[in-house]
Structures are given as structure tokens and as C-alpha cells.
PDB file of C-alpha atoms in Angstrom:
ATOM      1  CA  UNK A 240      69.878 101.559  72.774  1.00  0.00           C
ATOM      2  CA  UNK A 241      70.462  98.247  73.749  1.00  0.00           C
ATOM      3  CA  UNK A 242      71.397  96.621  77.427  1.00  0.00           C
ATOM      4  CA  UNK A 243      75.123  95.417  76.209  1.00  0.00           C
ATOM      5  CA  UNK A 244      75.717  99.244  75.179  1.00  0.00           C
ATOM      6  CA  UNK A 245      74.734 100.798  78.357  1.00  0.00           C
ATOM      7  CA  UNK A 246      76.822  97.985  80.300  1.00  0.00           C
ATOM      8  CA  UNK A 247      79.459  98.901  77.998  1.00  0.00           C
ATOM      9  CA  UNK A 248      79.388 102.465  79.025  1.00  0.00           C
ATOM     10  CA  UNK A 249      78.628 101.754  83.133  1.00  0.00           C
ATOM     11  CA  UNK A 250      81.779  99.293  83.199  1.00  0.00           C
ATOM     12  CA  UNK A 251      83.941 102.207  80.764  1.00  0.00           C
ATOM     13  CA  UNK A 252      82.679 104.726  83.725  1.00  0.00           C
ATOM     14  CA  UNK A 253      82.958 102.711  86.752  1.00  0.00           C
ATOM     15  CA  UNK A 254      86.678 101.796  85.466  1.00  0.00           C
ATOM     16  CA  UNK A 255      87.718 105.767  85.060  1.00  0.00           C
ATOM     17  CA  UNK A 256      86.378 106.197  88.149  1.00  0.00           C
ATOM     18  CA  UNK A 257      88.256 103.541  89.792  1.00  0.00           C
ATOM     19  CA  UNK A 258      91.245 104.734  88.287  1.00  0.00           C
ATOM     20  CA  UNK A 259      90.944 108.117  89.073  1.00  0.00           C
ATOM     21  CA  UNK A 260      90.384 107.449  92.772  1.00  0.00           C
ATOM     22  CA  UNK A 261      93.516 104.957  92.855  1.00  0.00           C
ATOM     23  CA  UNK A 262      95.511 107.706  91.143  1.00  0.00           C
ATOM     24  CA  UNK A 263      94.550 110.163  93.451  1.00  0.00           C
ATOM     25  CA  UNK A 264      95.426 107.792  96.642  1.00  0.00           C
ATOM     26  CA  UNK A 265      98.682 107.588  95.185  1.00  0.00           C
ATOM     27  CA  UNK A 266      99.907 110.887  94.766  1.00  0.00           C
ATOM     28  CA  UNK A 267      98.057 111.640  98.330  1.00  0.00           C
ATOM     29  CA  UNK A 268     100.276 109.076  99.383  1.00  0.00           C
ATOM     30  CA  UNK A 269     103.387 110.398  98.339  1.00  0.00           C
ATOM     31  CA  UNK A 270     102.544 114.136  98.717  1.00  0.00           C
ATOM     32  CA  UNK A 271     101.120 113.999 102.444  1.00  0.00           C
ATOM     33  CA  UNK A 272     103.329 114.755 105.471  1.00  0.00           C
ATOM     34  CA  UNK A 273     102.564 112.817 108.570  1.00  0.00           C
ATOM     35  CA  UNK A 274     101.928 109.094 108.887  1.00  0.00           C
ATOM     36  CA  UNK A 275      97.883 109.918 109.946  1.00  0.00           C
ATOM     37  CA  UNK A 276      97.071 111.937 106.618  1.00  0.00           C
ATOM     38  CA  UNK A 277      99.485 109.516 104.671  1.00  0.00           C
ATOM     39  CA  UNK A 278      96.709 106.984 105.979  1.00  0.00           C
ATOM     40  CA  UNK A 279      93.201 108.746 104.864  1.00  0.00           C
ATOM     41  CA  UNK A 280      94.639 108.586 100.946  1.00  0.00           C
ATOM     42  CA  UNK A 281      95.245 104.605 100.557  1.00  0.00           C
ATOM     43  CA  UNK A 282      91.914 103.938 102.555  1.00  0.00           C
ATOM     44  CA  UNK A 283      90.050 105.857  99.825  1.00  0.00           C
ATOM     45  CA  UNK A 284      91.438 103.486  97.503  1.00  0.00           C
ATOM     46  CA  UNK A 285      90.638 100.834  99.095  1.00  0.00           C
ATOM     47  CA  UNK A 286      86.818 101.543  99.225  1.00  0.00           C
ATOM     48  CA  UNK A 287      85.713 103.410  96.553  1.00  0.00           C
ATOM     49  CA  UNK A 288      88.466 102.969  94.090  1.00  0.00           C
ATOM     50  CA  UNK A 289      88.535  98.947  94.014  1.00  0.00           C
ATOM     51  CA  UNK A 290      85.714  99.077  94.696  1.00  0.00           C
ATOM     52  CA  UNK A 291      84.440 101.240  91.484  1.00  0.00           C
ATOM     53  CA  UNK A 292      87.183  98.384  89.553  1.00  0.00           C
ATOM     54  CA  UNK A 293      85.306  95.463  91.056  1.00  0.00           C
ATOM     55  CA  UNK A 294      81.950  97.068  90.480  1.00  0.00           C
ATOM     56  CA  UNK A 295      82.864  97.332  86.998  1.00  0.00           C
ATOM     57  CA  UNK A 296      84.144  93.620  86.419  1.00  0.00           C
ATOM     58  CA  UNK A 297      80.935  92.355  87.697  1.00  0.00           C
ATOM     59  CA  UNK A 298      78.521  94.160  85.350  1.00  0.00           C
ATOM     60  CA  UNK A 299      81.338  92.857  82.831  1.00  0.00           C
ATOM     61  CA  UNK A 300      80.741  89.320  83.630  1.00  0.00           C
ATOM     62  CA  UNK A 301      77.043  90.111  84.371  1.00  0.00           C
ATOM     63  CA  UNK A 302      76.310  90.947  80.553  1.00  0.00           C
ATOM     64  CA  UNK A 303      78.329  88.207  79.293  1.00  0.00           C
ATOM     65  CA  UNK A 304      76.212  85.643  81.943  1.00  0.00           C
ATOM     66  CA  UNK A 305      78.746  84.445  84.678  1.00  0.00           C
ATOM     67  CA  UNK A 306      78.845  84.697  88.030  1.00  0.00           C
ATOM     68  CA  UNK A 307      79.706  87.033  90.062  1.00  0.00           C
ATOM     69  CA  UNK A 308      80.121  85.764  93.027  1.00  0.00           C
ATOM     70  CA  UNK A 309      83.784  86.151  93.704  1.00  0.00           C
ATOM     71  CA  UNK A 310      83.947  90.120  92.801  1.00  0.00           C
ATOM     72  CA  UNK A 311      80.932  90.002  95.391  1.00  0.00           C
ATOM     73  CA  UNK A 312      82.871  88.710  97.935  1.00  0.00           C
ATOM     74  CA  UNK A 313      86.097  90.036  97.093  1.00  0.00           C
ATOM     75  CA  UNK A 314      84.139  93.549  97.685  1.00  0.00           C
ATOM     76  CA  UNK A 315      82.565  92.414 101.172  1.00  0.00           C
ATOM     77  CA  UNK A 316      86.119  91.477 102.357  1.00  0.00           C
ATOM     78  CA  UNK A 317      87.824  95.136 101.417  1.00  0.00           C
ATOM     79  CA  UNK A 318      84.787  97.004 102.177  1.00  0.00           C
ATOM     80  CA  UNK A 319      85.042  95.087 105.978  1.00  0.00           C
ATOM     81  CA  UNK A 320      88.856  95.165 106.112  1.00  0.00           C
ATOM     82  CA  UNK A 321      90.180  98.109 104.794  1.00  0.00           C
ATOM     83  CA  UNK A 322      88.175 100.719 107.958  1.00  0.00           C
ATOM     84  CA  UNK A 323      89.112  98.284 110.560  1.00  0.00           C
ATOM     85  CA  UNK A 324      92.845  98.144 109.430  1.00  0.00           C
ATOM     86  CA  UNK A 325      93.001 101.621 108.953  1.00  0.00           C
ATOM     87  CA  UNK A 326      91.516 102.222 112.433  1.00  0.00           C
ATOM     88  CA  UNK A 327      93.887  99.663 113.876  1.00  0.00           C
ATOM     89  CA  UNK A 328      97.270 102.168 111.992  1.00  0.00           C
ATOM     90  CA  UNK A 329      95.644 104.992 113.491  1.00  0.00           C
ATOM     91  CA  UNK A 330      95.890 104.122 116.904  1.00  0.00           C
ATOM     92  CA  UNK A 331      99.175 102.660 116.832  1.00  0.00           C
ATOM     93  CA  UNK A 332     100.431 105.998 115.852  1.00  0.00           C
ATOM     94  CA  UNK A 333      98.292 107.357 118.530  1.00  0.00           C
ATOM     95  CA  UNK A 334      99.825 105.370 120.928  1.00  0.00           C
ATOM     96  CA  UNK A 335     103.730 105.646 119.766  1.00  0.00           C
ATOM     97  CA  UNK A 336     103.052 109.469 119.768  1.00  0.00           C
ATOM     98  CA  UNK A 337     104.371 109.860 116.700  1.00  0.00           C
ATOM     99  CA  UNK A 338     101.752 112.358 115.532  1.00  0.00           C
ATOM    100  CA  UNK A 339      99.681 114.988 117.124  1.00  0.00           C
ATOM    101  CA  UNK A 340      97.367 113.748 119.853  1.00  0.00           C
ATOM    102  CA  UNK A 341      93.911 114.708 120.472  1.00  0.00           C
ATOM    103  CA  UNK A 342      93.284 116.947 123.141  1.00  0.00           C
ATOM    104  CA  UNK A 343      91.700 114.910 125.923  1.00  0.00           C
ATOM    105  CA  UNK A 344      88.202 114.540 126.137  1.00  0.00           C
ATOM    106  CA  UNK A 345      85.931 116.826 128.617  1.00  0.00           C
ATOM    107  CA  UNK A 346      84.472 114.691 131.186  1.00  0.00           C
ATOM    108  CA  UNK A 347      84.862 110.946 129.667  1.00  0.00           C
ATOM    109  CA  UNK A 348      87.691 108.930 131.559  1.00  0.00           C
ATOM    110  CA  UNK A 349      87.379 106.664 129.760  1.00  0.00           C
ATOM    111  CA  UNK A 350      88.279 107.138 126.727  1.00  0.00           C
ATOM    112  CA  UNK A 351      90.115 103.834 125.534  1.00  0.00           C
ATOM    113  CA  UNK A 352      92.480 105.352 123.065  1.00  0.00           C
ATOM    114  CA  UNK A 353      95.003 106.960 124.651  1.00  0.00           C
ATOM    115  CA  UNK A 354      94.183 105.529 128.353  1.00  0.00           C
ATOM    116  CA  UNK A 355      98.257 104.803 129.269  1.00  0.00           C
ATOM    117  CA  UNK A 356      99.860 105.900 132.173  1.00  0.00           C
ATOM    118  CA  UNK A 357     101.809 109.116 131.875  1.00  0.00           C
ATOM    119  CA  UNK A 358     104.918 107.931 133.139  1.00  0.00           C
ATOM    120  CA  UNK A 359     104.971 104.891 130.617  1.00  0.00           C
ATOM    121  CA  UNK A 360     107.499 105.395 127.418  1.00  0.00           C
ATOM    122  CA  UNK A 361     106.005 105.132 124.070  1.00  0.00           C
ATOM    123  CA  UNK A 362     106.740 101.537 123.306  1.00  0.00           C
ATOM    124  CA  UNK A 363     107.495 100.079 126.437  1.00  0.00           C
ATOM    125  CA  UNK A 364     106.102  97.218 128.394  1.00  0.00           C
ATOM    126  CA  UNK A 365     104.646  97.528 131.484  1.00  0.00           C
ATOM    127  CA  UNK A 366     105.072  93.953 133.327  1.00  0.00           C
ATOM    128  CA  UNK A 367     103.071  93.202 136.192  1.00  0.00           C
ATOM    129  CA  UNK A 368     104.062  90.412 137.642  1.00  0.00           C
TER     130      UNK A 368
END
């Protein structure tokens, strides 16, 4: 068995599996309630199923001798993006209370995430001035 015929099967697996993830992420996406489980399904996508996709493009172009670099980086940039923007929704729907909260934590006061005065209305501005 040669090395184009096992690339040929790793890029043929790597692409179902990509697929499958983003299909999955899409019906979680339209099947999940609340705006904070509505988030977990896309992020999957994000990750592993683009990058299964991208994974399988570059042994693709690996066994036909290109480059890779721009799958390479295109991977860096959603595997550094996609948690941080995901965090970032989270806590805005923290913040607006427009899911369930935590319960507070046990002895930490200072827990940044939902650190707002009581008497402050979701979405208003508090100017000190």
C-alpha cells in the first residue's frame, strides 16, 4: 500500500469527520433552548469540525507537494479565536441575565464575572462623573 492511498483515505476520513461534527453543530444549533447551550454547539464546529476540514486539505496539498502554510495558519487563527469569542458571548449573557446565573461563589469576592452592583439594571450605564 502506497503513501498517496493512505493520504487518500486520512483526507476521505478527516473530511466525514469534519462533516459530521459541522452537521451536528447545526442541528444543536437549531434544536437547543437557551442562548448558553445554543453557544457550546457552533464552538464545536469551530474547533474540531474545521478543523478536521482543514486538517484534511493540508494532507491534500501535502501529497500533491504544496504548501501548507495557509491551512496552518488559517487553523492557529480559529483554534485561538473561536474559545475566546465564545467566552466573550458567554459572559455577555451572564451579564444581561438573560440565562441562569451561577450561584455565587463560597468565599471568593472576587469573582470578576458577575461583580455588578445589585441595584444596577441589566444594560445600563453607570456614569461616574
Amino acid at each position: 500500500m502506497s503513501w498517496d492511498i493512505v493520504a487518500t483515505y486520512a483526507v476521505a476520513v478527516c473530511l466525514i469527520v469534519g462533516a459530521i461534527f459541522s452537521l451536528v453543530g447545526s442541528i444543536g444549533l437549531l434544536k437547543f433552548n437557551d442562548p448558553m447551550t445554543r453557544l457550546h454547539a457552533p464552538t464545536k464546529v469551530g474547533t474540531v469540525g474545521i478543523g478536521a476540514l482543514l486538517l484534511a486539505a493540508m494532507i491534500h496539498s501535502y501529497t500533491l507537494g504544496e504548501g501548507v502554510v495557509h491551512e496552518i495558519l488559517i487553523m492557529a487563527f480559529l483554534f485561538v479565536t473561536a474559545p475566546i469569542s465564545a467566552n466573550f458571548m458567554a459572559k455577555v449573557n451572564l451579564h444581561r441575565r438573560e440565562c441562569d446565573t451561577p450561584p455565587p461563589p463560597a468565599k471568593d469576592r472576587t469573582w470578576a464575572t458577575l461583580n455588578a452592583p445589585d441595584d444596577a439594571a441589566p444594560g445600563a450605564s453607570s456614569n461616574k462623573g
